[in-house]
PDB file of C-alpha atoms in Angstrom:
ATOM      1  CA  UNK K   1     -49.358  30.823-106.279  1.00 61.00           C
ATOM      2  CA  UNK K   2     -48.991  29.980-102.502  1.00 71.00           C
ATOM      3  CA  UNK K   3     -50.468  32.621-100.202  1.00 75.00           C
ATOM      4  CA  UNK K   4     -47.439  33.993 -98.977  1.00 77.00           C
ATOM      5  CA  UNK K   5     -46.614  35.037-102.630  1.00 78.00           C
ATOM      6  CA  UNK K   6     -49.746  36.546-102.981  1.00 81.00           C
ATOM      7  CA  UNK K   7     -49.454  38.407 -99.611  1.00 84.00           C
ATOM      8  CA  UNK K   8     -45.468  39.748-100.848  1.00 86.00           C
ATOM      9  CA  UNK K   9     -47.064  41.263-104.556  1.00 87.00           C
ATOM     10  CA  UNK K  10     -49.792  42.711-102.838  1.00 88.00           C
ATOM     11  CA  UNK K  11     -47.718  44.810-100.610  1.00 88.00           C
ATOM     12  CA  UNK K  12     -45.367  45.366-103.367  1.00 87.00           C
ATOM     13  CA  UNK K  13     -48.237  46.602-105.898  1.00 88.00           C
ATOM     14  CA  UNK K  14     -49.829  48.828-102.715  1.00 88.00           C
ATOM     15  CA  UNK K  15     -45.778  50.270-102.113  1.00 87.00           C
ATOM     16  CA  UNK K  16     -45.419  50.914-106.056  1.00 88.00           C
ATOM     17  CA  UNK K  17     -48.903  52.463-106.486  1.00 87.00           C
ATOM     18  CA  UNK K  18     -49.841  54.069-103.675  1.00 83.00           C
ATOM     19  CA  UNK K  19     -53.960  54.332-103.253  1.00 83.00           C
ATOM     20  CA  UNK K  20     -55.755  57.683-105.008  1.00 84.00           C
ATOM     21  CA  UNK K  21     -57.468  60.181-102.619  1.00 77.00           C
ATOM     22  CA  UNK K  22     -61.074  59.212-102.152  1.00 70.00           C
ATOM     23  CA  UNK K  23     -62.383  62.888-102.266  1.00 78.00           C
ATOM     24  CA  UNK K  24     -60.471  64.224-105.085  1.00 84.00           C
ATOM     25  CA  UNK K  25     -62.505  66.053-107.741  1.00 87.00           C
ATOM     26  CA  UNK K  26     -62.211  67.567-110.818  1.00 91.00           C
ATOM     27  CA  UNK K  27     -59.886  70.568-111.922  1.00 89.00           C
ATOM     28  CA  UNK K  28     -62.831  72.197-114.117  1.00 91.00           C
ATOM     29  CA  UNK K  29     -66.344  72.206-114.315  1.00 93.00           C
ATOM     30  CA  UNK K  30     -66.673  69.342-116.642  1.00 95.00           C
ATOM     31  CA  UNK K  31     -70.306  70.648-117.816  1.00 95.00           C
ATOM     32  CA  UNK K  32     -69.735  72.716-120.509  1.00 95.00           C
ATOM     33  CA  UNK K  33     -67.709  70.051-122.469  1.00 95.00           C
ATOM     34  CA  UNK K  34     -70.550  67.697-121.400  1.00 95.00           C
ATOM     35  CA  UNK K  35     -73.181  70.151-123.183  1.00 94.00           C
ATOM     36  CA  UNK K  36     -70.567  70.597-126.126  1.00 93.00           C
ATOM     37  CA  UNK K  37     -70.778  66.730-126.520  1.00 92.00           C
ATOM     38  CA  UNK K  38     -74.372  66.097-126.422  1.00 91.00           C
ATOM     39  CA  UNK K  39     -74.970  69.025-128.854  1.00 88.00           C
ATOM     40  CA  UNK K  40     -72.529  67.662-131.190  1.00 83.00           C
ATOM     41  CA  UNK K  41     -74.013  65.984-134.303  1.00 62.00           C
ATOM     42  CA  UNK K  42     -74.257  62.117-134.684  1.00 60.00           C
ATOM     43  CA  UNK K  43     -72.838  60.908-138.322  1.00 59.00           C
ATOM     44  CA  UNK K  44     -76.223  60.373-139.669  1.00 63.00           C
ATOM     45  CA  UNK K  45     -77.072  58.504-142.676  1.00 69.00           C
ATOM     46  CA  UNK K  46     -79.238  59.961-144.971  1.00 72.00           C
ATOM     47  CA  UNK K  47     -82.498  58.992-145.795  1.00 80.00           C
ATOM     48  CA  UNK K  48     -81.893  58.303-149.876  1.00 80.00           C
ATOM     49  CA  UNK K  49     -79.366  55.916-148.583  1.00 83.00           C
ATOM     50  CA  UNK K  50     -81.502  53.964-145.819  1.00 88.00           C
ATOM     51  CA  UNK K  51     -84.204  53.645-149.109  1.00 89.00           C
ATOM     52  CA  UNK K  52     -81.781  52.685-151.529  1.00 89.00           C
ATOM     53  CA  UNK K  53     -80.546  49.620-148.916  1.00 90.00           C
ATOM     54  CA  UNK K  54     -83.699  48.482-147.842  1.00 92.00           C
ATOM     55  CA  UNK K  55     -84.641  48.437-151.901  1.00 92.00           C
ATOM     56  CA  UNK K  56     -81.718  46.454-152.884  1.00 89.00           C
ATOM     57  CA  UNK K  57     -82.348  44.350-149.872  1.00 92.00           C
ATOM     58  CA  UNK K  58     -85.949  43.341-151.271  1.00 93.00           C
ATOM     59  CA  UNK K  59     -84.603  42.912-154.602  1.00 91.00           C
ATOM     60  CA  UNK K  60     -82.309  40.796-153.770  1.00 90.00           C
ATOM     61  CA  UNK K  61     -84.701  38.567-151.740  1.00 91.00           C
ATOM     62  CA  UNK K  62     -87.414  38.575-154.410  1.00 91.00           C
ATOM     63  CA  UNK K  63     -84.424  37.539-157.417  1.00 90.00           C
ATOM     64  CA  UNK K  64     -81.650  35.700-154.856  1.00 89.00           C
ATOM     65  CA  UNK K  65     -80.048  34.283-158.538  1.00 89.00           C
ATOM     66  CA  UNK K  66     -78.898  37.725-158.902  1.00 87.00           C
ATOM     67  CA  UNK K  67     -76.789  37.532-155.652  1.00 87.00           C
ATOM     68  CA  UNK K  68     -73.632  36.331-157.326  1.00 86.00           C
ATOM     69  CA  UNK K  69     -73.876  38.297-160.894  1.00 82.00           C
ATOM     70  CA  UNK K  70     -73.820  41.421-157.813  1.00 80.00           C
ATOM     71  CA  UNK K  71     -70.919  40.127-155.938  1.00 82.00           C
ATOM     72  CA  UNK K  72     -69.215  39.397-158.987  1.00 78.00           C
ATOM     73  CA  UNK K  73     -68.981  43.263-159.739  1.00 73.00           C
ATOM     74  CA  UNK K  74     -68.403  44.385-156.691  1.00 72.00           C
TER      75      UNK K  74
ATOM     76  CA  UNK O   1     -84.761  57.492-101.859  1.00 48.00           C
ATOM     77  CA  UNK O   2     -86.925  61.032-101.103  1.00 54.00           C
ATOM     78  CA  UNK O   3     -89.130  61.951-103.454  1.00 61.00           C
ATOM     79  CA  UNK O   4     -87.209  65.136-104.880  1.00 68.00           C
ATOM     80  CA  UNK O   5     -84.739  62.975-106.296  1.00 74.00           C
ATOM     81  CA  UNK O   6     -87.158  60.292-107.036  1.00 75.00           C
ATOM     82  CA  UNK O   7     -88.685  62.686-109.480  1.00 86.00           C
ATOM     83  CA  UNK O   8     -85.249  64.261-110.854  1.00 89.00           C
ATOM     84  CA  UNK O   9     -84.666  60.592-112.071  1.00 91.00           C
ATOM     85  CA  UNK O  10     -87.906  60.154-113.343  1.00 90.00           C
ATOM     86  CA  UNK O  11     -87.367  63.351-115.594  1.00 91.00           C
ATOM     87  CA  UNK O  12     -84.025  62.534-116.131  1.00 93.00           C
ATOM     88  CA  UNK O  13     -85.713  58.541-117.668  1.00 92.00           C
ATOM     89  CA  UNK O  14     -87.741  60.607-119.819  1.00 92.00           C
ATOM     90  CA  UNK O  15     -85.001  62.602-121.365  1.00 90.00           C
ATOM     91  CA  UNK O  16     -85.426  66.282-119.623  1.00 92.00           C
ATOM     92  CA  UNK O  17     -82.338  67.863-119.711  1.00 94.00           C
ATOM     93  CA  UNK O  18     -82.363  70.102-116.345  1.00 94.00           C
ATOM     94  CA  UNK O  19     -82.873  66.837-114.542  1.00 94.00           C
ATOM     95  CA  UNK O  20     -79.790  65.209-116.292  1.00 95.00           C
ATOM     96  CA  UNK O  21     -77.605  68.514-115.254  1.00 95.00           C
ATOM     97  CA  UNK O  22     -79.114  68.072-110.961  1.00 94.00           C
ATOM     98  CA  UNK O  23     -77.995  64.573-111.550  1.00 94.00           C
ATOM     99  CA  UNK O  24     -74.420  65.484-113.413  1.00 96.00           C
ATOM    100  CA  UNK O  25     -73.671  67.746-110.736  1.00 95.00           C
ATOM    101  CA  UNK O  26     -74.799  65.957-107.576  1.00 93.00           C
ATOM    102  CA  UNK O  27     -72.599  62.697-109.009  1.00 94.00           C
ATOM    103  CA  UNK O  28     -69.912  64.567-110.906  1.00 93.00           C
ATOM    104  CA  UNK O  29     -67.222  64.662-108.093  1.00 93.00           C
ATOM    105  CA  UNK O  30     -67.967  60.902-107.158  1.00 92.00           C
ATOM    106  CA  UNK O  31     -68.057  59.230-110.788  1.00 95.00           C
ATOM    107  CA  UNK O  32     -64.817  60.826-111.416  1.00 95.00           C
ATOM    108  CA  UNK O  33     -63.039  60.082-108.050  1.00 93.00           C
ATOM    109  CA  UNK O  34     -64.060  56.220-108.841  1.00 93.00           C
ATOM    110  CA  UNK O  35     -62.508  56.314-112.796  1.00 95.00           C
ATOM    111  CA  UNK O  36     -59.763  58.461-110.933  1.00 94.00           C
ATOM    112  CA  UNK O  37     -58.693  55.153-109.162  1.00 92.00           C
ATOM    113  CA  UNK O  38     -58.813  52.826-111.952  1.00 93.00           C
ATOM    114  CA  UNK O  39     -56.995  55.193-114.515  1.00 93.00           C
ATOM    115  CA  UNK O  40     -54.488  57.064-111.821  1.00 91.00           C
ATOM    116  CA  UNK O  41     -54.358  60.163-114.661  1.00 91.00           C
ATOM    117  CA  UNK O  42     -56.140  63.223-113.366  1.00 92.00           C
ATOM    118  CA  UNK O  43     -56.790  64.452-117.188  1.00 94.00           C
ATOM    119  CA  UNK O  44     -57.946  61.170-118.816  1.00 95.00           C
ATOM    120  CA  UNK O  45     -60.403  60.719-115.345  1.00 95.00           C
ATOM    121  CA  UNK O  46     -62.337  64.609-116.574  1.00 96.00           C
ATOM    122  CA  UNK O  47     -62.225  63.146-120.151  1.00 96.00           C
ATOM    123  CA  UNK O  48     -63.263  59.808-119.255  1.00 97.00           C
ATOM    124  CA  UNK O  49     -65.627  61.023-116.992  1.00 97.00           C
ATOM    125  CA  UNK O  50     -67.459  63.474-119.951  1.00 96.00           C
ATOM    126  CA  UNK O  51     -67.483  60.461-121.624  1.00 96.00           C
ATOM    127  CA  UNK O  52     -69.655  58.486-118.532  1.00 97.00           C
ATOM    128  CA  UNK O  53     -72.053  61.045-118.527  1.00 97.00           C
ATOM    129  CA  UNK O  54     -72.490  60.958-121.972  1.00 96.00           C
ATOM    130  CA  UNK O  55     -73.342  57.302-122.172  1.00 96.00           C
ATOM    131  CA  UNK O  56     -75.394  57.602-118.964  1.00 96.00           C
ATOM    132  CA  UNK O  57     -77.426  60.450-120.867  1.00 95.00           C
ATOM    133  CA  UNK O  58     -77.781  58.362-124.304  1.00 94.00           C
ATOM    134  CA  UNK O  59     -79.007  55.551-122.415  1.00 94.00           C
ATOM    135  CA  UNK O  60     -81.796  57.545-120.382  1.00 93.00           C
ATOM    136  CA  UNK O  61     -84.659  55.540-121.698  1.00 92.00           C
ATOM    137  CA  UNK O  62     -83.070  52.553-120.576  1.00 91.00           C
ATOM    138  CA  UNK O  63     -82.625  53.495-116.517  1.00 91.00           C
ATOM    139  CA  UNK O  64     -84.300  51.992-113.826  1.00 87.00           C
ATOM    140  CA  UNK O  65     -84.929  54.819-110.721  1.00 83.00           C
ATOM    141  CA  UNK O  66     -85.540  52.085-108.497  1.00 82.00           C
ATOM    142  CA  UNK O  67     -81.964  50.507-108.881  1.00 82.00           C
ATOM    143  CA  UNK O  68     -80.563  54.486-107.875  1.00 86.00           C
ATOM    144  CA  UNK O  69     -78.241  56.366-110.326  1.00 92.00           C
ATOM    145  CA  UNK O  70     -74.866  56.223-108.372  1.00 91.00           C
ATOM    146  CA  UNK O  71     -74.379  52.368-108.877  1.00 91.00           C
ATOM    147  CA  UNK O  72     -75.488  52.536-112.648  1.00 93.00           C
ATOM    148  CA  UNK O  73     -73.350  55.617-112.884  1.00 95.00           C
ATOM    149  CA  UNK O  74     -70.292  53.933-111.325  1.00 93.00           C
ATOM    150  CA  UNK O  75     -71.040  50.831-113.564  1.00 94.00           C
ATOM    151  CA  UNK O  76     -70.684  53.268-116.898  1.00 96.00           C
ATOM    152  CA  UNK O  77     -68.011  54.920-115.696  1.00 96.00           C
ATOM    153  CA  UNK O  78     -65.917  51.771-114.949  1.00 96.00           C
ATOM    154  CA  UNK O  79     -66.829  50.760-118.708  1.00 95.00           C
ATOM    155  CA  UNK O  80     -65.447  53.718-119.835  1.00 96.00           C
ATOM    156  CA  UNK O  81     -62.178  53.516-118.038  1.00 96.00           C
ATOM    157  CA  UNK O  82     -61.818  50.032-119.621  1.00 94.00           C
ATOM    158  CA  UNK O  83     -62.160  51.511-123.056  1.00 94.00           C
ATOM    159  CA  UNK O  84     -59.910  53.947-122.158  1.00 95.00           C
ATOM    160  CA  UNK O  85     -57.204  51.435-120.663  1.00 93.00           C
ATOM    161  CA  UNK O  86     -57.583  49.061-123.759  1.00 91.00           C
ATOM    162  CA  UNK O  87     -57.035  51.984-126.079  1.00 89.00           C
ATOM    163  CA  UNK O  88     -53.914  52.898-124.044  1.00 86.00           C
ATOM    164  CA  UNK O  89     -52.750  49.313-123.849  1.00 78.00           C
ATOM    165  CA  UNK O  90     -53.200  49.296-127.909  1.00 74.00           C
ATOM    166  CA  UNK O  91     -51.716  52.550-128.500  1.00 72.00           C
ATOM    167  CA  UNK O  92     -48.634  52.259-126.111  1.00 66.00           C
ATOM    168  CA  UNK O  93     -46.973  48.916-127.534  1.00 54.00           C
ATOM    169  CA  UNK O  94     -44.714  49.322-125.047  1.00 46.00           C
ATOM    170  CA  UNK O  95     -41.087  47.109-125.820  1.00 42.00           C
ATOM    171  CA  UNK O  96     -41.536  44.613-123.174  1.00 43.00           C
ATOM    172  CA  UNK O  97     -37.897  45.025-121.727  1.00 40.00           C
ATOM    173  CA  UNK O  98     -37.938  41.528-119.933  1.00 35.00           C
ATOM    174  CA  UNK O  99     -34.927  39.515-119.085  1.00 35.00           C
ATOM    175  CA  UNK O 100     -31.584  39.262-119.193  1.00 35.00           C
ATOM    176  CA  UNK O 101     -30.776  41.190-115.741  1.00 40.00           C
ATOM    177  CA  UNK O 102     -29.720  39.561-112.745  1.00 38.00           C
ATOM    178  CA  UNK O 103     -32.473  39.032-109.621  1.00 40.00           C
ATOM    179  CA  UNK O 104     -32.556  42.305-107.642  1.00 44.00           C
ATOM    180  CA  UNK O 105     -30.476  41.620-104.043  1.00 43.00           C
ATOM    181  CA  UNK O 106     -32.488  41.821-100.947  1.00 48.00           C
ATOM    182  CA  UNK O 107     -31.033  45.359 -99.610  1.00 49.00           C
ATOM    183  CA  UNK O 108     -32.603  48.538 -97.936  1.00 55.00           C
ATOM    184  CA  UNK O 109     -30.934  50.633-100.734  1.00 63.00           C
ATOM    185  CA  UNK O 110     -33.737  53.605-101.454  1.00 67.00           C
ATOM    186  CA  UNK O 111     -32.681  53.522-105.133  1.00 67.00           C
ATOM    187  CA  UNK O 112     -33.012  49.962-105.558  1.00 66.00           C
ATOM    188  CA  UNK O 113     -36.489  49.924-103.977  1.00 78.00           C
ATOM    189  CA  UNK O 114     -37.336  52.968-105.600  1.00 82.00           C
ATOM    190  CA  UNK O 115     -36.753  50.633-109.011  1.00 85.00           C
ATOM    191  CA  UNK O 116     -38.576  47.706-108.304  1.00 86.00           C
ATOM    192  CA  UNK O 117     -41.476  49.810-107.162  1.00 86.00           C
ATOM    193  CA  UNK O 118     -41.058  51.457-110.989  1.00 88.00           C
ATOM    194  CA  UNK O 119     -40.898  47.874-112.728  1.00 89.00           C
ATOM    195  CA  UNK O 120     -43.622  46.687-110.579  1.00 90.00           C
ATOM    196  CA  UNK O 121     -45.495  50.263-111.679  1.00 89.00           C
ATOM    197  CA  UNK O 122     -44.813  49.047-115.196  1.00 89.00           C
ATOM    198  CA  UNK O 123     -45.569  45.735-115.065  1.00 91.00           C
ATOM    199  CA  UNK O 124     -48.837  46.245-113.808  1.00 92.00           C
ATOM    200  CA  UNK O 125     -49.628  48.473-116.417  1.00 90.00           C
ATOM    201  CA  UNK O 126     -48.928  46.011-119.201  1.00 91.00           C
ATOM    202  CA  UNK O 127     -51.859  43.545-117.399  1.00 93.00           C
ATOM    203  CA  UNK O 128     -54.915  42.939-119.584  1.00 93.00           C
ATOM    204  CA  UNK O 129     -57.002  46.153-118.484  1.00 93.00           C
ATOM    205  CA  UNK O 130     -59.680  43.782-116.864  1.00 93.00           C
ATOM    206  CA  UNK O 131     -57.242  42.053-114.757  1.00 95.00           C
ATOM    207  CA  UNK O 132     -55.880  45.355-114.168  1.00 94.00           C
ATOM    208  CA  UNK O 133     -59.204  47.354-113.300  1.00 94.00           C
ATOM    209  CA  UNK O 134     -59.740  44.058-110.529  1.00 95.00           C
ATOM    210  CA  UNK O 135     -56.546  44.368-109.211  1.00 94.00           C
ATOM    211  CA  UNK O 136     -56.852  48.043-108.791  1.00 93.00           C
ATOM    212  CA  UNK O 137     -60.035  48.534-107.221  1.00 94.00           C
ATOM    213  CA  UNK O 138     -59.461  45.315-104.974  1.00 94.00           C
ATOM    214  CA  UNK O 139     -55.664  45.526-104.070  1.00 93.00           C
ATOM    215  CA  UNK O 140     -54.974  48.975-104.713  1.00 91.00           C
ATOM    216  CA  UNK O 141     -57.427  50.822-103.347  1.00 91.00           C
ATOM    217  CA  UNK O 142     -58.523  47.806-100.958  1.00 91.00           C
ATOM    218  CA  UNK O 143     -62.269  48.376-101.692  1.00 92.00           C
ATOM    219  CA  UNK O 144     -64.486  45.492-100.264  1.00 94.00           C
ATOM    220  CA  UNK O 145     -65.223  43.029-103.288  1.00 93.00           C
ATOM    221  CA  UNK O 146     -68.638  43.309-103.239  1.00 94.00           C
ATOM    222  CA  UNK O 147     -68.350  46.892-104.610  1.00 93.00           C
ATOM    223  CA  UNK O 148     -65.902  45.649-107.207  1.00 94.00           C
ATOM    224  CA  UNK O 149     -68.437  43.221-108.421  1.00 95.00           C
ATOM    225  CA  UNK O 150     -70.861  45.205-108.641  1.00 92.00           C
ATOM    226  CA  UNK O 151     -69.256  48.559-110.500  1.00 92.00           C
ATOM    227  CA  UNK O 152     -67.784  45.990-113.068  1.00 93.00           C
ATOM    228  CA  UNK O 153     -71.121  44.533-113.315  1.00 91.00           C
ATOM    229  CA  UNK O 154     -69.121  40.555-112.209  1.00 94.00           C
ATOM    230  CA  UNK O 155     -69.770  38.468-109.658  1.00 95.00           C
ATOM    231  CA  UNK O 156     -67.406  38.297-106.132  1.00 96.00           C
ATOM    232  CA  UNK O 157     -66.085  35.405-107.283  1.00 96.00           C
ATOM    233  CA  UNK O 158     -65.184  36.444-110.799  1.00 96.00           C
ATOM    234  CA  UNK O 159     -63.089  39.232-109.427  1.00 96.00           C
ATOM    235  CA  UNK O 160     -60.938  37.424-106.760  1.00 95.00           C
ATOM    236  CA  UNK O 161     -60.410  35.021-109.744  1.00 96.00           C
ATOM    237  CA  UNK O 162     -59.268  38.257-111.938  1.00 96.00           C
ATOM    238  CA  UNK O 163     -57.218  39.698-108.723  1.00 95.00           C
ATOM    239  CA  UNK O 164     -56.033  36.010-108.703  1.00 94.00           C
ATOM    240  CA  UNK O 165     -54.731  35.974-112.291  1.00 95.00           C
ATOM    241  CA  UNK O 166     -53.793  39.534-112.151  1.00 94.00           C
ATOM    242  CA  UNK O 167     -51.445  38.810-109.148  1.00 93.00           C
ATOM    243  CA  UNK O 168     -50.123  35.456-110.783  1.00 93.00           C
ATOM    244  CA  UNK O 169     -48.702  37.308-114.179  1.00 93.00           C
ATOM    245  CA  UNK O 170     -47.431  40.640-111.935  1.00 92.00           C
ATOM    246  CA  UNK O 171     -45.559  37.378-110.131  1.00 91.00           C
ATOM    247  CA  UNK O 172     -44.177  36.362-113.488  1.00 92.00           C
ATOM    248  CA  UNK O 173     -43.456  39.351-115.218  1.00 91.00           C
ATOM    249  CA  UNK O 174     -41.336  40.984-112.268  1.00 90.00           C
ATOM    250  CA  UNK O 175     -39.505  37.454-111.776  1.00 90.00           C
ATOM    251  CA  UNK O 176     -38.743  38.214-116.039  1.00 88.00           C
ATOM    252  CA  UNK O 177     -37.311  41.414-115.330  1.00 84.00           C
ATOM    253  CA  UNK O 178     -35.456  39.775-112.223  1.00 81.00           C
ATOM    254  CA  UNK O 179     -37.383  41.307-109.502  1.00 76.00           C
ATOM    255  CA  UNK O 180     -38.026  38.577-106.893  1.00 74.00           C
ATOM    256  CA  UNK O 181     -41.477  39.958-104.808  1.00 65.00           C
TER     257      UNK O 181
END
């Protein structure tokens, strides 16, 4: 693209989108939904499940013959 | 940096909550003015903005006081607004109504410029969203590039490459629609 292209786009983008105000702030105080965020609960996994993996993981390391009989029924 | 704040971001490293709210309020109004540039929407920059904060407070542990909070701040923030403009960009699917029309005639008519200025409006938006964050940080809002680079978290040369390419497709996509820049 030769430079005088680049130089006609550029003042077309900057006449089509004309630059935001630098010290424009919010219409709310944004802190309550903040708080409301942080307090709300993270999907959490259960701890019978994280067991149950971890023991089908070592199982499956320990007998790795098994590995297709299990993907088989899956 | 004065030792007041020194020790708000200390607390704030170790997770205490008051110190994350000093910090929230004293950077509020400037993390959203910068995601208020990149996303032009004054709704999705307070909802974009909760967002920033929210990654900036999940990632405590991981700060650095020494590097200050406004740059790491700006750098989440500018994240954020790329999630949000990729989500957009997925969401919209916008019918790409390209071609067929005749170039636009060089004339002073206010409607006709008032139309190019919408098709170049809408062309820009259909930009990948990095190209697009690049182009409006850098063009748009004419910041120096060495900010850009470093609220993207890029080097200076990466983003005039991305203004570069960002410029290049604008180019082609307005020439499809029969705009001549």
């Amino acid at each position: 693209m030769k430079e005088r292209d680049e130089e006609r786009i550029t003042k077309l983008l900057q006449s089509a989108l004309p630059p935001v105000s630098a010290d424009a702030e919010p219409g709310r105080d944004l802190w309550p939904a903040l708080l409301r965020r942080l307090d709300a609960k993270t999907v959490a996994v259960p701890w019978f499940d994280w067991a149950l993996g971890g023991a089908l993981m070592v199982f499956l390391a320990l007998t790795p013959s098994t590995i297709p009989l299990l993907l088989y029924y899956l | 940096m004065q030792s007041g704040e020194g020790n708000v971001l200390e607390q704030f490293r170790h997770g205490d909550l008051h110190a994350f709210e000093t910090l929230f309020r004293l950077h509020q109004r400037s993390v959203y003015g910068w995601i208020l540039r990149i996303v032009r929407d004054r709704a999705a920059a307070e909802e974009i903005t909760i967002e920033s904060f929210w990654r900036i407070h999940r990632a405590h542990a991981r700060f650095q006081p020494e590097m200050g909070f406004e740059g790491w701040a700006r750098r989440i923030g500018s994240h954020a607004a790329l999630d949000w403009l990729r989500r957009q960009r997925l969401e919209r699917e916008l019918p790409m109504d390209l071609c067929t029309e005749p170039a636009a005639p060089q004339t002073p008519d206010p409607a006709v410029a008032a139309e190019i200025r919408l098709k170049t409006a809408q062309a820009f938006e259909r930009l990948p969203p990095k190209l697009r964050i690049a182009a409006t940080l850098a063009v748009v809002e004419q910041l120096p590039q060495k900010e850009v680079a470093s609220a993207l978290g890029i080097s200076i040369a990466a983003v005039k490459l991305r203004v570069f390419r960002a410029l290049r497709l604008l180019r082609k996509d307005l020439e499809q629609q029969g705009v001549t820049p």
